[in-house]
CSV table of C-alpha atoms in Angstrom, one decimal:
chain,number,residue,atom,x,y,z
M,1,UNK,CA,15.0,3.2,7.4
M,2,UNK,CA,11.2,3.8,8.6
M,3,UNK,CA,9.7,1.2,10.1
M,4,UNK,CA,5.9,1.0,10.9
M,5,UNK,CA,4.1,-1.8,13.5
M,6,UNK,CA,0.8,-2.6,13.6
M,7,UNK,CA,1.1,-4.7,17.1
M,8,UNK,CA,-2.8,-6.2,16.6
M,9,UNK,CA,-2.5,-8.9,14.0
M,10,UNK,CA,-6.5,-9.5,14.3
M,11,UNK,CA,-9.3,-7.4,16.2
M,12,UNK,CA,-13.0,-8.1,17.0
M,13,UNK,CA,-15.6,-5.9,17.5
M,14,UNK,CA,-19.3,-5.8,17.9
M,15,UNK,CA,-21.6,-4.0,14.8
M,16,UNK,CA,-22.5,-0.8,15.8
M,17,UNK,CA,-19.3,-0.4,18.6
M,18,UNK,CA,-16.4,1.2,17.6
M,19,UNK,CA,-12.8,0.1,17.5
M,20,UNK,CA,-9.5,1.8,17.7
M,21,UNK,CA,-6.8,0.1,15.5
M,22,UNK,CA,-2.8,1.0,16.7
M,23,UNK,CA,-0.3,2.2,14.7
M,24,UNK,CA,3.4,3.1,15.7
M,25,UNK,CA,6.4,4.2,13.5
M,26,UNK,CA,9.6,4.8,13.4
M,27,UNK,CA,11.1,7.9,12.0
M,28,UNK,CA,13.9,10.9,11.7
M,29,UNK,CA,12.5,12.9,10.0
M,30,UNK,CA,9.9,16.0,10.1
M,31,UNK,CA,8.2,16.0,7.0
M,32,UNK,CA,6.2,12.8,6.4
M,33,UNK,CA,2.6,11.8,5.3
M,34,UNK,CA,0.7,8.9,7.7
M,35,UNK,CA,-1.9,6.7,5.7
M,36,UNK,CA,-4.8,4.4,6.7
M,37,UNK,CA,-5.7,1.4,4.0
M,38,UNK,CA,-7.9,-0.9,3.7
M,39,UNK,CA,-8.5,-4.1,2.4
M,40,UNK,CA,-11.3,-6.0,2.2
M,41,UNK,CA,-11.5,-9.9,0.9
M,42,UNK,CA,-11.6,-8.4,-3.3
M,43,UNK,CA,-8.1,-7.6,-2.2
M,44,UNK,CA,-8.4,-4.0,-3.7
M,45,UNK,CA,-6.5,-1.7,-2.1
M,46,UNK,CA,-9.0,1.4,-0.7
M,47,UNK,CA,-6.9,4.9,1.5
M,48,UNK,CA,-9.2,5.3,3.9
M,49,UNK,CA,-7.9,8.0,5.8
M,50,UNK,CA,-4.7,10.2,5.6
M,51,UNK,CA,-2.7,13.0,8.1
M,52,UNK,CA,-0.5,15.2,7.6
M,53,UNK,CA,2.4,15.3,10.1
M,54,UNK,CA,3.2,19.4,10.0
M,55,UNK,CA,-0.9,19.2,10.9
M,56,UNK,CA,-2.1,19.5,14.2
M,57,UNK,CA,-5.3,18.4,13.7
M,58,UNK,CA,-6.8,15.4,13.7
M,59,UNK,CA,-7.8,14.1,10.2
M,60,UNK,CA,-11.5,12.6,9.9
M,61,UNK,CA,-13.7,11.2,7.1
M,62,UNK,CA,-17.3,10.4,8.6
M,63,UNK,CA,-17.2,7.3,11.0
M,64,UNK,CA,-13.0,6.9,10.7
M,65,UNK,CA,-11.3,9.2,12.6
M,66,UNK,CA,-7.2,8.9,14.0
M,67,UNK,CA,-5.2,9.8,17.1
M,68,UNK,CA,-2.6,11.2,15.8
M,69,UNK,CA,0.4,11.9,18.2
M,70,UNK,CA,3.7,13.3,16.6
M,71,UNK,CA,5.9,13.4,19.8
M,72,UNK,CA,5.0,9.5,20.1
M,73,UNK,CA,5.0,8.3,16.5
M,74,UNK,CA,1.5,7.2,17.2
M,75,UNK,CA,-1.1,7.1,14.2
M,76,UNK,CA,-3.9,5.3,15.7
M,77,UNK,CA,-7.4,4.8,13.8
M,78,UNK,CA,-10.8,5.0,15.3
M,79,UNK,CA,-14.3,3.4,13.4
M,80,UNK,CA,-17.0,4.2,15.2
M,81,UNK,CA,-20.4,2.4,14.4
M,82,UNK,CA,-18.3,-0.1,13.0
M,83,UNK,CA,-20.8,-1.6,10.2
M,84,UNK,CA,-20.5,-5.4,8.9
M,85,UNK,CA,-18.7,-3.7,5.7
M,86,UNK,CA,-15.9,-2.7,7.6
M,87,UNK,CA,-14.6,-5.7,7.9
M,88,UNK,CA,-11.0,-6.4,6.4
M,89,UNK,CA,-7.6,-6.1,6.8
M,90,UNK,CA,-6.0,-2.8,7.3
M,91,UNK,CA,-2.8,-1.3,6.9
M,92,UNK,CA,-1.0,1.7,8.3
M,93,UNK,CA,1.7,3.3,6.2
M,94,UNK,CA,3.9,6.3,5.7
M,95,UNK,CA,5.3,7.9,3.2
M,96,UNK,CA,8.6,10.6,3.6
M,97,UNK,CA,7.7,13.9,2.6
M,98,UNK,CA,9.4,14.7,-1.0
M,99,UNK,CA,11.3,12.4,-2.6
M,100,UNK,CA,9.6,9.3,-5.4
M,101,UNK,CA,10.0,6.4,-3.3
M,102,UNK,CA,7.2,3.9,-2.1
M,103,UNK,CA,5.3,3.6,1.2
M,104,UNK,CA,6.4,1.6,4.1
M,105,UNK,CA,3.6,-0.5,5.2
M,106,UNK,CA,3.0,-2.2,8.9
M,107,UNK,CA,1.9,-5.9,8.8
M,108,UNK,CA,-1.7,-5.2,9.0
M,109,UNK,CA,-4.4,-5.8,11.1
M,110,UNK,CA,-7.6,-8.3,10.3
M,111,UNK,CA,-11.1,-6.5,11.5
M,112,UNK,CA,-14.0,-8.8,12.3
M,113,UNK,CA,-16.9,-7.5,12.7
M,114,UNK,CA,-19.4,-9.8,14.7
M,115,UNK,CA,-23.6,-9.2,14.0
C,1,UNK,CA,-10.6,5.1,-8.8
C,2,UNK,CA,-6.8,6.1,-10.9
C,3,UNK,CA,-7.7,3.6,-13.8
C,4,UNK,CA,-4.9,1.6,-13.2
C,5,UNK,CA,-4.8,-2.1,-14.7
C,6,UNK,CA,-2.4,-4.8,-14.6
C,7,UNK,CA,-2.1,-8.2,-16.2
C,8,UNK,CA,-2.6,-11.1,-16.2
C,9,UNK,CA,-4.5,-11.1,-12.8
C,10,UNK,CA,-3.7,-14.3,-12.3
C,11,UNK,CA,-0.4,-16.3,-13.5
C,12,UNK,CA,1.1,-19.6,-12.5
C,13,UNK,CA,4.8,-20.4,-14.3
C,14,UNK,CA,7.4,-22.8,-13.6
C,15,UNK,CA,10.5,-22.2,-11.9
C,16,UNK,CA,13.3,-21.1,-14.1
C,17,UNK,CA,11.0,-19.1,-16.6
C,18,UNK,CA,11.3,-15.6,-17.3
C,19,UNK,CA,7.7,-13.7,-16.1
C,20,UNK,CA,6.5,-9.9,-16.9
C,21,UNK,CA,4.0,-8.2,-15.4
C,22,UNK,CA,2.2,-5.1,-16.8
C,23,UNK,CA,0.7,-2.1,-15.2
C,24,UNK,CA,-1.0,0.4,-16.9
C,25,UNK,CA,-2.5,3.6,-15.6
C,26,UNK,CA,-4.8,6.4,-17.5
C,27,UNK,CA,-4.7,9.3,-15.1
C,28,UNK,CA,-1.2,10.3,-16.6
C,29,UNK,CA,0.9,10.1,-13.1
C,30,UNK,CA,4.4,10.4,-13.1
C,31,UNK,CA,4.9,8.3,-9.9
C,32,UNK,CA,4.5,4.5,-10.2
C,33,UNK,CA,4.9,1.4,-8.4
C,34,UNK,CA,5.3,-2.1,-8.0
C,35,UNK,CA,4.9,-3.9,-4.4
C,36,UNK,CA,4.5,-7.4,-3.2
C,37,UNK,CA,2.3,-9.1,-0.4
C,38,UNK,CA,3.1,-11.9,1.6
C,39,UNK,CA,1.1,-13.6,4.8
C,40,UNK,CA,2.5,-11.7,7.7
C,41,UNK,CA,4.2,-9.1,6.4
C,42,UNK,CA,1.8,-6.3,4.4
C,43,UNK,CA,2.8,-4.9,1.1
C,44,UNK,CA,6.1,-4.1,0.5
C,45,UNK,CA,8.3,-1.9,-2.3
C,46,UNK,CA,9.8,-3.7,-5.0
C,47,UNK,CA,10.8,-1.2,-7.4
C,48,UNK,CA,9.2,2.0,-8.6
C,49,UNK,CA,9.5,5.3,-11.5
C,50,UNK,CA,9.4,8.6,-11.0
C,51,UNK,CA,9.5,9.1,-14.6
C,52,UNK,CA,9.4,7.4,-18.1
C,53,UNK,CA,12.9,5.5,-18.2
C,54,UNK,CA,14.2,6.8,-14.8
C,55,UNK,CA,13.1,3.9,-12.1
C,56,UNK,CA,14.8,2.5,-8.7
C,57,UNK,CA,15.5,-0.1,-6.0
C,58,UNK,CA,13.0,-0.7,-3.4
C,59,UNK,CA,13.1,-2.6,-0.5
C,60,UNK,CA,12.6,-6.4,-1.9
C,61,UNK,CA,14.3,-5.6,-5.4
C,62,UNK,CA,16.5,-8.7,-5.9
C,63,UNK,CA,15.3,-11.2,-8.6
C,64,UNK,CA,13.2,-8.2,-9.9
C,65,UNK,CA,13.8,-5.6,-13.1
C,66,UNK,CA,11.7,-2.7,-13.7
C,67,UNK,CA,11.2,-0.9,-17.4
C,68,UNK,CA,9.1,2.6,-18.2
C,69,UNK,CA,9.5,3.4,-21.7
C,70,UNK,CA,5.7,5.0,-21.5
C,71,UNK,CA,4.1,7.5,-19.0
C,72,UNK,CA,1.2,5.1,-19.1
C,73,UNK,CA,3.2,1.6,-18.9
C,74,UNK,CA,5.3,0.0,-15.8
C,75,UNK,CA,6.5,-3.6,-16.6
C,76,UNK,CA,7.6,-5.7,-13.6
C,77,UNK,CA,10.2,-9.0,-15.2
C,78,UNK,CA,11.0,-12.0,-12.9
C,79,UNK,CA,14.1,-12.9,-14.9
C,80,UNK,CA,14.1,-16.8,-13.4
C,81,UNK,CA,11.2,-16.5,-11.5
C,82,UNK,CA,11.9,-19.0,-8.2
C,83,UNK,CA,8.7,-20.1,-5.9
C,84,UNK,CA,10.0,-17.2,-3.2
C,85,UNK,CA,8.6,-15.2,-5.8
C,86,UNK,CA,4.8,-16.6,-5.4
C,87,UNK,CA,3.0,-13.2,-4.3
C,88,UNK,CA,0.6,-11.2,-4.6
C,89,UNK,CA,1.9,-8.3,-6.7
C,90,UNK,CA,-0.1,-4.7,-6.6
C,91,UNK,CA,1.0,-1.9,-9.1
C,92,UNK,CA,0.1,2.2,-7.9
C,93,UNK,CA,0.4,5.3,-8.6
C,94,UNK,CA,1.3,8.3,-6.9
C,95,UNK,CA,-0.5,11.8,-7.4
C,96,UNK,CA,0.7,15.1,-6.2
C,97,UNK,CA,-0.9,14.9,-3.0
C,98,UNK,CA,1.2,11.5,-2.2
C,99,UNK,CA,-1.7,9.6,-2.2
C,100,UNK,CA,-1.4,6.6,-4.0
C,101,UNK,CA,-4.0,4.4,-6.1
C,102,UNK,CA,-3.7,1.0,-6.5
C,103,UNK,CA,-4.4,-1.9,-9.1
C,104,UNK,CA,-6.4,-4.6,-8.6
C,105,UNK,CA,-3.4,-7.1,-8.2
C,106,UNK,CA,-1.9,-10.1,-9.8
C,107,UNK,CA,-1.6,-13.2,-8.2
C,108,UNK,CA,1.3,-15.4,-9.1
C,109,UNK,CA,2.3,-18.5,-8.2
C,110,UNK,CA,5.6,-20.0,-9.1
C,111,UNK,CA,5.5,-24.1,-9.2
């Protein structure tokens, strides 16, 4: 079975500074999807970035960005000018490529952004 | 946002009694979902569809049935719901793209 681990159960960072949020996983297989959520104190559930494993490249959408590093099962995720709405938990998943079931979801990590 | 729903968004029962939650999505998906969250240990799959009467384990599936007799509709039933069972309970749905979209969440607290 996949297993993902968020190993920062709560970060802090200054507004304006950015942060870097880990993510490893655990996997045998090729195909896969890696996900970024997020999940502020509403409790709604918002995908804030995704990658593709068979992609090389780096997926980024404006101020989030990730690290992703196949070889390591590393899906690490980058805000930079972290703003005071960035604050919230957030969750790294994956999903196996094909196949109906669910995502596999690491334990989360609680952002707080300090003024 | 996928239009999904679920209710009630909030629920508290009594241990013993039988519990159903409803999900219900308008973006016609044929993937859809049911996971819990728990302190400490993110969300994680209960049970889910991949089509209208065709639905399977997840990971957390005991004390838990699943029905899909509409494209649209994705009941969750606590049979003899037990306060283990006090969760948060999120509902998605999956698009082609595997990206899934998520309900607002039901919390439900079993006294």
């Amino acid at each position: 079975a996949q297993t993902v681990t968020q190993s920062q159960p709560e970060m802090s960072v200054q507004e304006a500074e950015t942060v870097t949020l880990s993510c490893t996983y655990d996997t045998s297989e090729s195909d896969y999807y890696l996900f970024w959520y997020k999940q502020p104190p509403s409790r709604q559930m918002i995908l804030v970035i995704r990658q593709e494993a068979y992609k090389q490249q780096n997926a980024t959408e404006n101020r989030f960005s990730v690290n992703f590093q196949k070889a390591a099962k590393s899906f690490s995720l980058k805000i930079s000018d972290s703003q005071l709405g960035d604050a919230a938990m957030y969750f790294c998943a994956y999903k196996s490529g094909g196949g109906a079931d669910g995502l596999t979801f690491g334990k989360g990590t609680h952002l707080i952004i300090q003024p | 946002d996928a239009g999904i729903t679920q209710s009630p968004r909030h629920k508290v029962t009594e241990t013993g009694t039988p519990v159903t939650l409803r999900c219900h999505q308008t973006e016609n998906h044929r993937y859809m979902y049911w996971y819990r969250q728990d302190p400490g240990h993110g969300l994680r799959l209960i049970h889910y569809s991949y089509g209208v009467k065709d639905t399977d384990k997840g990971e957390v599936s005991d004390g838990y049935s699943v029905s899909r007799s509409k494209t649209e509709d994705f009941l969750l039933t606590l049979e003899s719901a037990t306060s283990s069972q006090t969760s948060v309970y999120f509902c998605a749905t999956r698009d082609a793209a595997y990206e899934q979209y998520f309900g607002p969440g039901t919390r439900l607290t079993v006294t």
